[in-house]
Amino acid sequence: MTQVSCKNAGKNGTETESEAVKLKNNTFYLQVKVTAGGICNFYYSEDGEKYIAVGTAFTANEGKWIGAKLGFLALRQRKINDAGSVDIDWFRINK
């Protein structure tokens, strides 16, 4: 699992990828904490209790779409016809 980000995406910016984390199981938890000024920090957990920081923080800002967005992406390292996949059981948003 990694964090992929693209600063200046609207201006053909370059994507960067954080160091990969090898997960022990297929089930894991993701969390983003947004603080004042739209600063987003990302975390993951394999047990749903202990969360570990992943990637780098970034500042959310407006773009072509208006409002908050949350997205998931599943990829594979090898180029084959069958793309990666992700099954999301639930997500929760807290104030």
PDB file of N, CA and C in Angstrom:
ATOM      1  N   MET A   1       0.848  -1.151   0.000  1.00  0.00           N
ATOM      2  CA  MET A   1       0.000   0.000   0.000  1.00  0.00           C
ATOM      3  C   MET A   1       0.903   1.226   0.000  1.00  0.00           C
ATOM      4  N   THR A   2       0.553   2.208  -0.796  1.00  0.00           N
ATOM      5  CA  THR A   2       1.307   3.458  -0.853  1.00  0.00           C
ATOM      6  C   THR A   2       0.350   4.633  -0.975  1.00  0.00           C
ATOM      7  N   GLN A   3       0.890   5.814  -0.771  1.00  0.00           N
ATOM      8  CA  GLN A   3       0.149   7.043  -1.037  1.00  0.00           C
ATOM      9  C   GLN A   3       0.721   7.629  -2.327  1.00  0.00           C
ATOM     10  N   VAL A   4      -0.148   7.900  -3.276  1.00  0.00           N
ATOM     11  CA  VAL A   4       0.258   8.548  -4.513  1.00  0.00           C
ATOM     12  C   VAL A   4      -0.341   9.944  -4.507  1.00  0.00           C
ATOM     13  N   SER A   5       0.480  10.936  -4.771  1.00  0.00           N
ATOM     14  CA  SER A   5      -0.027  12.311  -4.810  1.00  0.00           C
ATOM     15  C   SER A   5       0.533  13.013  -6.035  1.00  0.00           C
ATOM     16  N   CYS A   6      -0.161  14.062  -6.429  1.00  0.00           N
ATOM     17  CA  CYS A   6       0.258  14.829  -7.599  1.00  0.00           C
ATOM     18  C   CYS A   6       0.016  16.297  -7.325  1.00  0.00           C
ATOM     19  N   LYS A   7       1.079  17.003  -6.946  1.00  0.00           N
ATOM     20  CA  LYS A   7       0.956  18.443  -6.762  1.00  0.00           C
ATOM     21  C   LYS A   7       0.837  19.083  -8.131  1.00  0.00           C
ATOM     22  N   ASN A   8      -0.001  20.095  -8.218  1.00  0.00           N
ATOM     23  CA  ASN A   8      -0.266  20.779  -9.492  1.00  0.00           C
ATOM     24  C   ASN A   8      -0.822  19.834 -10.552  1.00  0.00           C
ATOM     25  N   ALA A   9      -1.720  18.940 -10.130  1.00  0.00           N
ATOM     26  CA  ALA A   9      -2.307  17.979 -11.067  1.00  0.00           C
ATOM     27  C   ALA A   9      -3.026  18.678 -12.210  1.00  0.00           C
ATOM     28  N   GLY A  10      -3.667  19.801 -11.932  1.00  0.00           N
ATOM     29  CA  GLY A  10      -4.372  20.531 -12.974  1.00  0.00           C
ATOM     30  C   GLY A  10      -3.452  21.152 -14.015  1.00  0.00           C
ATOM     31  N   LYS A  11      -2.163  21.176 -13.709  1.00  0.00           N
ATOM     32  CA  LYS A  11      -1.174  21.735 -14.629  1.00  0.00           C
ATOM     33  C   LYS A  11      -0.155  20.675 -15.041  1.00  0.00           C
ATOM     34  N   ASN A  12      -0.633  19.429 -15.136  1.00  0.00           N
ATOM     35  CA  ASN A  12       0.192  18.292 -15.547  1.00  0.00           C
ATOM     36  C   ASN A  12       1.389  18.073 -14.628  1.00  0.00           C
ATOM     37  N   GLY A  13       1.165  18.198 -13.322  1.00  0.00           N
ATOM     38  CA  GLY A  13       2.227  17.953 -12.347  1.00  0.00           C
ATOM     39  C   GLY A  13       2.655  16.495 -12.353  1.00  0.00           C
ATOM     40  N   THR A  14       3.748  16.214 -11.688  1.00  0.00           N
ATOM     41  CA  THR A  14       4.301  14.863 -11.641  1.00  0.00           C
ATOM     42  C   THR A  14       3.806  14.138 -10.396  1.00  0.00           C
ATOM     43  N   GLU A  15       3.386  12.884 -10.568  1.00  0.00           N
ATOM     44  CA  GLU A  15       2.955  12.072  -9.438  1.00  0.00           C
ATOM     45  C   GLU A  15       4.158  11.606  -8.634  1.00  0.00           C
ATOM     46  N   THR A  16       3.987  11.532  -7.319  1.00  0.00           N
ATOM     47  CA  THR A  16       5.003  10.949  -6.451  1.00  0.00           C
ATOM     48  C   THR A  16       4.339   9.844  -5.638  1.00  0.00           C
ATOM     49  N   GLU A  17       5.125   8.852  -5.262  1.00  0.00           N
ATOM     50  CA  GLU A  17       4.597   7.709  -4.522  1.00  0.00           C
ATOM     51  C   GLU A  17       5.419   7.527  -3.256  1.00  0.00           C
ATOM     52  N   SER A  18       4.724   7.341  -2.112  1.00  0.00           N
ATOM     53  CA  SER A  18       5.432   7.108  -0.854  1.00  0.00           C
ATOM     54  C   SER A  18       6.023   5.699  -0.849  1.00  0.00           C
ATOM     55  N   GLU A  19       6.897   5.447   0.102  1.00  0.00           N
ATOM     56  CA  GLU A  19       7.472   4.113   0.232  1.00  0.00           C
ATOM     57  C   GLU A  19       6.352   3.105   0.495  1.00  0.00           C
ATOM     58  N   ALA A  20       6.392   1.972  -0.178  1.00  0.00           N
ATOM     59  CA  ALA A  20       5.343   0.966  -0.057  1.00  0.00           C
ATOM     60  C   ALA A  20       5.377   0.303   1.316  1.00  0.00           C
ATOM     61  N   VAL A  21       4.185   0.008   1.835  1.00  0.00           N
ATOM     62  CA  VAL A  21       4.025  -0.715   3.091  1.00  0.00           C
ATOM     63  C   VAL A  21       3.463  -2.089   2.732  1.00  0.00           C
ATOM     64  N   LYS A  22       4.153  -3.148   3.127  1.00  0.00           N
ATOM     65  CA  LYS A  22       3.654  -4.502   2.869  1.00  0.00           C
ATOM     66  C   LYS A  22       2.694  -4.876   3.985  1.00  0.00           C
ATOM     67  N   LEU A  23       1.461  -5.140   3.614  1.00  0.00           N
ATOM     68  CA  LEU A  23       0.429  -5.493   4.590  1.00  0.00           C
ATOM     69  C   LEU A  23       0.413  -6.996   4.818  1.00  0.00           C
ATOM     70  N   LYS A  24       0.106  -7.396   6.050  1.00  0.00           N
ATOM     71  CA  LYS A  24       0.085  -8.817   6.402  1.00  0.00           C
ATOM     72  C   LYS A  24      -1.213  -9.493   5.985  1.00  0.00           C
ATOM     73  N   ASN A  25      -2.294  -8.713   5.858  1.00  0.00           N
ATOM     74  CA  ASN A  25      -3.615  -9.266   5.543  1.00  0.00           C
ATOM     75  C   ASN A  25      -4.258  -8.471   4.418  1.00  0.00           C
ATOM     76  N   ASN A  26      -5.339  -9.017   3.894  1.00  0.00           N
ATOM     77  CA  ASN A  26      -6.105  -8.307   2.866  1.00  0.00           C
ATOM     78  C   ASN A  26      -7.039  -7.271   3.461  1.00  0.00           C
ATOM     79  N   THR A  27      -7.297  -7.344   4.767  1.00  0.00           N
ATOM     80  CA  THR A  27      -8.181  -6.383   5.426  1.00  0.00           C
ATOM     81  C   THR A  27      -7.336  -5.358   6.159  1.00  0.00           C
ATOM     82  N   PHE A  28      -7.599  -4.073   5.896  1.00  0.00           N
ATOM     83  CA  PHE A  28      -6.896  -3.006   6.592  1.00  0.00           C
ATOM     84  C   PHE A  28      -7.795  -1.789   6.637  1.00  0.00           C
ATOM     85  N   TYR A  29      -7.405  -0.814   7.426  1.00  0.00           N
ATOM     86  CA  TYR A  29      -8.206   0.379   7.673  1.00  0.00           C
ATOM     87  C   TYR A  29      -7.416   1.607   7.262  1.00  0.00           C
ATOM     88  N   LEU A  30      -8.103   2.572   6.688  1.00  0.00           N
ATOM     89  CA  LEU A  30      -7.484   3.837   6.284  1.00  0.00           C
ATOM     90  C   LEU A  30      -8.138   4.981   7.027  1.00  0.00           C
ATOM     91  N   GLN A  31      -7.355   6.013   7.283  1.00  0.00           N
ATOM     92  CA  GLN A  31      -7.876   7.170   8.010  1.00  0.00           C
ATOM     93  C   GLN A  31      -7.203   8.420   7.468  1.00  0.00           C
ATOM     94  N   VAL A  32      -7.974   9.477   7.334  1.00  0.00           N
ATOM     95  CA  VAL A  32      -7.407  10.785   7.013  1.00  0.00           C
ATOM     96  C   VAL A  32      -7.883  11.758   8.074  1.00  0.00           C
ATOM     97  N   LYS A  33      -6.952  12.522   8.615  1.00  0.00           N
ATOM     98  CA  LYS A  33      -7.291  13.559   9.588  1.00  0.00           C
ATOM     99  C   LYS A  33      -7.056  14.897   8.914  1.00  0.00           C
ATOM    100  N   VAL A  34      -8.105  15.720   8.906  1.00  0.00           N
ATOM    101  CA  VAL A  34      -8.029  17.044   8.285  1.00  0.00           C
ATOM    102  C   VAL A  34      -8.043  18.078   9.392  1.00  0.00           C
ATOM    103  N   THR A  35      -7.015  18.901   9.437  1.00  0.00           N
ATOM    104  CA  THR A  35      -6.910  19.930  10.463  1.00  0.00           C
ATOM    105  C   THR A  35      -7.094  21.310   9.841  1.00  0.00           C
ATOM    106  N   ALA A  36      -7.054  22.331  10.688  1.00  0.00           N
ATOM    107  CA  ALA A  36      -7.266  23.710  10.233  1.00  0.00           C
ATOM    108  C   ALA A  36      -6.412  24.017   9.005  1.00  0.00           C
ATOM    109  N   GLY A  37      -7.017  24.728   8.071  1.00  0.00           N
ATOM    110  CA  GLY A  37      -6.326  25.087   6.839  1.00  0.00           C
ATOM    111  C   GLY A  37      -6.365  23.996   5.788  1.00  0.00           C
ATOM    112  N   GLY A  38      -7.132  22.914   6.051  1.00  0.00           N
ATOM    113  CA  GLY A  38      -7.262  21.836   5.071  1.00  0.00           C
ATOM    114  C   GLY A  38      -6.055  20.918   4.991  1.00  0.00           C
ATOM    115  N   ILE A  39      -5.252  20.859   6.058  1.00  0.00           N
ATOM    116  CA  ILE A  39      -4.082  19.980   6.076  1.00  0.00           C
ATOM    117  C   ILE A  39      -4.545  18.541   6.289  1.00  0.00           C
ATOM    118  N   CYS A  40      -4.208  17.660   5.356  1.00  0.00           N
ATOM    119  CA  CYS A  40      -4.630  16.260   5.384  1.00  0.00           C
ATOM    120  C   CYS A  40      -3.437  15.358   5.694  1.00  0.00           C
ATOM    121  N   ASN A  41      -3.597  14.517   6.708  1.00  0.00           N
ATOM    122  CA  ASN A  41      -2.594  13.516   7.077  1.00  0.00           C
ATOM    123  C   ASN A  41      -3.254  12.149   7.002  1.00  0.00           C
ATOM    124  N   PHE A  42      -2.536  11.172   6.452  1.00  0.00           N
ATOM    125  CA  PHE A  42      -3.088   9.854   6.203  1.00  0.00           C
ATOM    126  C   PHE A  42      -2.468   8.797   7.108  1.00  0.00           C
ATOM    127  N   TYR A  43      -3.280   7.797   7.462  1.00  0.00           N
ATOM    128  CA  TYR A  43      -2.872   6.737   8.373  1.00  0.00           C
ATOM    129  C   TYR A  43      -3.469   5.422   7.893  1.00  0.00           C
ATOM    130  N   TYR A  44      -2.852   4.317   8.325  1.00  0.00           N
ATOM    131  CA  TYR A  44      -3.415   2.994   8.061  1.00  0.00           C
ATOM    132  C   TYR A  44      -3.306   2.159   9.325  1.00  0.00           C
ATOM    133  N   SER A  45      -4.109   1.112   9.401  1.00  0.00           N
ATOM    134  CA  SER A  45      -4.090   0.192  10.528  1.00  0.00           C
ATOM    135  C   SER A  45      -4.420  -1.196  10.019  1.00  0.00           C
ATOM    136  N   GLU A  46      -3.794  -2.181  10.612  1.00  0.00           N
ATOM    137  CA  GLU A  46      -4.130  -3.567  10.261  1.00  0.00           C
ATOM    138  C   GLU A  46      -5.058  -4.197  11.284  1.00  0.00           C
ATOM    139  N   ASP A  47      -5.281  -3.510  12.414  1.00  0.00           N
ATOM    140  CA  ASP A  47      -6.179  -4.054  13.435  1.00  0.00           C
ATOM    141  C   ASP A  47      -7.350  -3.130  13.769  1.00  0.00           C
ATOM    142  N   GLY A  48      -7.409  -1.965  13.149  1.00  0.00           N
ATOM    143  CA  GLY A  48      -8.495  -1.024  13.396  1.00  0.00           C
ATOM    144  C   GLY A  48      -8.328  -0.231  14.681  1.00  0.00           C
ATOM    145  N   GLU A  49      -7.207  -0.405  15.376  1.00  0.00           N
ATOM    146  CA  GLU A  49      -6.967   0.296  16.638  1.00  0.00           C
ATOM    147  C   GLU A  49      -5.689   1.128  16.616  1.00  0.00           C
ATOM    148  N   LYS A  50      -4.584   0.531  16.201  1.00  0.00           N
ATOM    149  CA  LYS A  50      -3.309   1.238  16.149  1.00  0.00           C
ATOM    150  C   LYS A  50      -3.095   1.754  14.727  1.00  0.00           C
ATOM    151  N   TYR A  51      -3.076   3.098  14.570  1.00  0.00           N
ATOM    152  CA  TYR A  51      -2.916   3.711  13.255  1.00  0.00           C
ATOM    153  C   TYR A  51      -1.499   4.248  13.098  1.00  0.00           C
ATOM    154  N   ILE A  52      -0.934   4.042  11.911  1.00  0.00           N
ATOM    155  CA  ILE A  52       0.433   4.438  11.593  1.00  0.00           C
ATOM    156  C   ILE A  52       0.388   5.422  10.429  1.00  0.00           C
ATOM    157  N   ALA A  53       1.153   6.507  10.546  1.00  0.00           N
ATOM    158  CA  ALA A  53       1.186   7.512   9.475  1.00  0.00           C
ATOM    159  C   ALA A  53       1.758   6.905   8.198  1.00  0.00           C
ATOM    160  N   VAL A  54       1.215   7.338   7.069  1.00  0.00           N
ATOM    161  CA  VAL A  54       1.710   6.897   5.764  1.00  0.00           C
ATOM    162  C   VAL A  54       1.753   8.099   4.828  1.00  0.00           C
ATOM    163  N   GLY A  55       2.764   8.158   3.981  1.00  0.00           N
ATOM    164  CA  GLY A  55       2.872   9.238   3.006  1.00  0.00           C
ATOM    165  C   GLY A  55       3.206  10.571   3.641  1.00  0.00           C
ATOM    166  N   THR A  56       2.860  11.629   2.922  1.00  0.00           N
ATOM    167  CA  THR A  56       3.139  12.989   3.386  1.00  0.00           C
ATOM    168  C   THR A  56       1.842  13.783   3.444  1.00  0.00           C
ATOM    169  N   ALA A  57       1.825  14.774   4.307  1.00  0.00           N
ATOM    170  CA  ALA A  57       0.647  15.635   4.435  1.00  0.00           C
ATOM    171  C   ALA A  57       0.520  16.510   3.189  1.00  0.00           C
ATOM    172  N   PHE A  58      -0.702  16.919   2.903  1.00  0.00           N
ATOM    173  CA  PHE A  58      -0.905  17.904   1.843  1.00  0.00           C
ATOM    174  C   PHE A  58      -2.068  18.803   2.225  1.00  0.00           C
ATOM    175  N   THR A  59      -2.134  19.933   1.569  1.00  0.00           N
ATOM    176  CA  THR A  59      -3.202  20.886   1.822  1.00  0.00           C
ATOM    177  C   THR A  59      -4.267  20.747   0.748  1.00  0.00           C
ATOM    178  N   ALA A  60      -5.486  20.413   1.172  1.00  0.00           N
ATOM    179  CA  ALA A  60      -6.604  20.290   0.234  1.00  0.00           C
ATOM    180  C   ALA A  60      -6.985  21.685  -0.274  1.00  0.00           C
ATOM    181  N   ASN A  61      -7.333  21.757  -1.537  1.00  0.00           N
ATOM    182  CA  ASN A  61      -7.807  23.031  -2.095  1.00  0.00           C
ATOM    183  C   ASN A  61      -8.820  22.765  -3.200  1.00  0.00           C
ATOM    184  N   GLU A  62      -9.496  23.807  -3.595  1.00  0.00           N
ATOM    185  CA  GLU A  62     -10.536  23.660  -4.614  1.00  0.00           C
ATOM    186  C   GLU A  62      -9.898  23.369  -5.964  1.00  0.00           C
ATOM    187  N   GLY A  63     -10.697  22.758  -6.824  1.00  0.00           N
ATOM    188  CA  GLY A  63     -10.239  22.427  -8.170  1.00  0.00           C
ATOM    189  C   GLY A  63     -11.404  22.555  -9.128  1.00  0.00           C
ATOM    190  N   LYS A  64     -11.505  21.614 -10.035  1.00  0.00           N
ATOM    191  CA  LYS A  64     -12.595  21.631 -11.004  1.00  0.00           C
ATOM    192  C   LYS A  64     -13.915  21.242 -10.366  1.00  0.00           C
ATOM    193  N   TRP A  65     -13.878  20.464  -9.290  1.00  0.00           N
ATOM    194  CA  TRP A  65     -15.077  20.033  -8.585  1.00  0.00           C
ATOM    195  C   TRP A  65     -15.206  20.852  -7.313  1.00  0.00           C
ATOM    196  N   ILE A  66     -16.422  21.052  -6.869  1.00  0.00           N
ATOM    197  CA  ILE A  66     -16.671  21.786  -5.637  1.00  0.00           C
ATOM    198  C   ILE A  66     -17.114  20.795  -4.564  1.00  0.00           C
ATOM    199  N   GLY A  67     -16.580  20.904  -3.374  1.00  0.00           N
ATOM    200  CA  GLY A  67     -16.969  20.031  -2.273  1.00  0.00           C
ATOM    201  C   GLY A  67     -15.895  19.019  -1.933  1.00  0.00           C
ATOM    202  N   ALA A  68     -16.146  18.273  -0.874  1.00  0.00           N
ATOM    203  CA  ALA A  68     -15.193  17.266  -0.401  1.00  0.00           C
ATOM    204  C   ALA A  68     -15.270  16.013  -1.267  1.00  0.00           C
ATOM    205  N   LYS A  69     -14.113  15.377  -1.461  1.00  0.00           N
ATOM    206  CA  LYS A  69     -14.053  14.151  -2.254  1.00  0.00           C
ATOM    207  C   LYS A  69     -13.191  13.140  -1.525  1.00  0.00           C
ATOM    208  N   LEU A  70     -13.539  11.886  -1.677  1.00  0.00           N
ATOM    209  CA  LEU A  70     -12.759  10.791  -1.123  1.00  0.00           C
ATOM    210  C   LEU A  70     -12.662   9.736  -2.205  1.00  0.00           C
ATOM    211  N   GLY A  71     -11.462   9.244  -2.463  1.00  0.00           N
ATOM    212  CA  GLY A  71     -11.315   8.280  -3.539  1.00  0.00           C
ATOM    213  C   GLY A  71     -10.391   7.140  -3.178  1.00  0.00           C
ATOM    214  N   PHE A  72     -10.603   5.995  -3.812  1.00  0.00           N
ATOM    215  CA  PHE A  72      -9.771   4.815  -3.628  1.00  0.00           C
ATOM    216  C   PHE A  72      -9.328   4.339  -4.997  1.00  0.00           C
ATOM    217  N   LEU A  73      -8.138   3.801  -5.062  1.00  0.00           N
ATOM    218  CA  LEU A  73      -7.588   3.333  -6.322  1.00  0.00           C
ATOM    219  C   LEU A  73      -6.835   2.037  -6.066  1.00  0.00           C
ATOM    220  N   ALA A  74      -7.062   1.035  -6.874  1.00  0.00           N
ATOM    221  CA  ALA A  74      -6.362  -0.244  -6.738  1.00  0.00           C
ATOM    222  C   ALA A  74      -5.619  -0.532  -8.037  1.00  0.00           C
ATOM    223  N   LEU A  75      -4.317  -0.740  -7.924  1.00  0.00           N
ATOM    224  CA  LEU A  75      -3.472  -1.002  -9.091  1.00  0.00           C
ATOM    225  C   LEU A  75      -2.634  -2.244  -8.861  1.00  0.00           C
ATOM    226  N   ARG A  76      -2.090  -2.771  -9.934  1.00  0.00           N
ATOM    227  CA  ARG A  76      -1.144  -3.881  -9.856  1.00  0.00           C
ATOM    228  C   ARG A  76       0.183  -3.411 -10.407  1.00  0.00           C
ATOM    229  N   GLN A  77       1.239  -4.049  -9.956  1.00  0.00           N
ATOM    230  CA  GLN A  77       2.580  -3.696 -10.434  1.00  0.00           C
ATOM    231  C   GLN A  77       2.812  -4.156 -11.872  1.00  0.00           C
ATOM    232  N   ARG A  78       2.335  -5.349 -12.207  1.00  0.00           N
ATOM    233  CA  ARG A  78       2.560  -5.893 -13.547  1.00  0.00           C
ATOM    234  C   ARG A  78       1.477  -5.419 -14.496  1.00  0.00           C
ATOM    235  N   LYS A  79       1.807  -5.316 -15.772  1.00  0.00           N
ATOM    236  CA  LYS A  79       0.829  -4.937 -16.781  1.00  0.00           C
ATOM    237  C   LYS A  79       0.169  -6.197 -17.329  1.00  0.00           C
ATOM    238  N   ILE A  80      -1.085  -6.385 -16.909  1.00  0.00           N
ATOM    239  CA  ILE A  80      -1.880  -7.514 -17.386  1.00  0.00           C
ATOM    240  C   ILE A  80      -3.289  -6.985 -17.676  1.00  0.00           C
ATOM    241  N   ASN A  81      -4.119  -7.789 -18.261  1.00  0.00           N
ATOM    242  CA  ASN A  81      -5.466  -7.340 -18.625  1.00  0.00           C
ATOM    243  C   ASN A  81      -6.368  -7.132 -17.414  1.00  0.00           C
ATOM    244  N   ASP A  82      -6.111  -7.853 -16.331  1.00  0.00           N
ATOM    245  CA  ASP A  82      -6.954  -7.780 -15.151  1.00  0.00           C
ATOM    246  C   ASP A  82      -6.407  -6.709 -14.204  1.00  0.00           C
ATOM    247  N   ALA A  83      -7.123  -5.614 -14.039  1.00  0.00           N
ATOM    248  CA  ALA A  83      -6.685  -4.527 -13.155  1.00  0.00           C
ATOM    249  C   ALA A  83      -6.825  -4.947 -11.699  1.00  0.00           C
ATOM    250  N   GLY A  84      -6.233  -4.184 -10.791  1.00  0.00           N
ATOM    251  CA  GLY A  84      -6.402  -4.430  -9.368  1.00  0.00           C
ATOM    252  C   GLY A  84      -7.835  -4.124  -8.962  1.00  0.00           C
ATOM    253  N   SER A  85      -8.197  -4.501  -7.734  1.00  0.00           N
ATOM    254  CA  SER A  85      -9.549  -4.232  -7.266  1.00  0.00           C
ATOM    255  C   SER A  85      -9.525  -3.956  -5.775  1.00  0.00           C
ATOM    256  N   VAL A  86     -10.598  -3.347  -5.285  1.00  0.00           N
ATOM    257  CA  VAL A  86     -10.742  -3.075  -3.859  1.00  0.00           C
ATOM    258  C   VAL A  86     -12.215  -3.241  -3.493  1.00  0.00           C
ATOM    259  N   ASP A  87     -12.475  -3.891  -2.365  1.00  0.00           N
ATOM    260  CA  ASP A  87     -13.830  -4.017  -1.821  1.00  0.00           C
ATOM    261  C   ASP A  87     -13.869  -3.178  -0.551  1.00  0.00           C
ATOM    262  N   ILE A  88     -14.771  -2.219  -0.490  1.00  0.00           N
ATOM    263  CA  ILE A  88     -14.892  -1.345   0.668  1.00  0.00           C
ATOM    264  C   ILE A  88     -16.177  -1.696   1.387  1.00  0.00           C
ATOM    265  N   ASP A  89     -16.053  -2.150   2.622  1.00  0.00           N
ATOM    266  CA  ASP A  89     -17.226  -2.551   3.398  1.00  0.00           C
ATOM    267  C   ASP A  89     -17.984  -1.348   3.942  1.00  0.00           C
ATOM    268  N   TRP A  90     -17.274  -0.323   4.407  1.00  0.00           N
ATOM    269  CA  TRP A  90     -17.933   0.840   4.985  1.00  0.00           C
ATOM    270  C   TRP A  90     -16.928   1.964   5.150  1.00  0.00           C
ATOM    271  N   PHE A  91     -17.430   3.176   5.288  1.00  0.00           N
ATOM    272  CA  PHE A  91     -16.584   4.282   5.714  1.00  0.00           C
ATOM    273  C   PHE A  91     -17.408   5.236   6.554  1.00  0.00           C
ATOM    274  N   ARG A  92     -16.724   5.944   7.413  1.00  0.00           N
ATOM    275  CA  ARG A  92     -17.381   6.838   8.373  1.00  0.00           C
ATOM    276  C   ARG A  92     -16.676   8.179   8.344  1.00  0.00           C
ATOM    277  N   ILE A  93     -17.444   9.249   8.466  1.00  0.00           N
ATOM    278  CA  ILE A  93     -16.899  10.608   8.537  1.00  0.00           C
ATOM    279  C   ILE A  93     -17.287  11.194   9.886  1.00  0.00           C
ATOM    280  N   ASN A  94     -16.297  11.610  10.633  1.00  0.00           N
ATOM    281  CA  ASN A  94     -16.516  12.221  11.951  1.00  0.00           C
ATOM    282  C   ASN A  94     -16.102  13.694  11.921  1.00  0.00           C
ATOM    283  N   LYS A  95     -16.731  14.474  12.752  1.00  0.00           N
ATOM    284  CA  LYS A  95     -16.357  15.893  12.848  1.00  0.00           C
ATOM    285  C   LYS A  95     -15.109  16.027  13.685  1.00  0.00           C
TER     286      LYS A  95
END
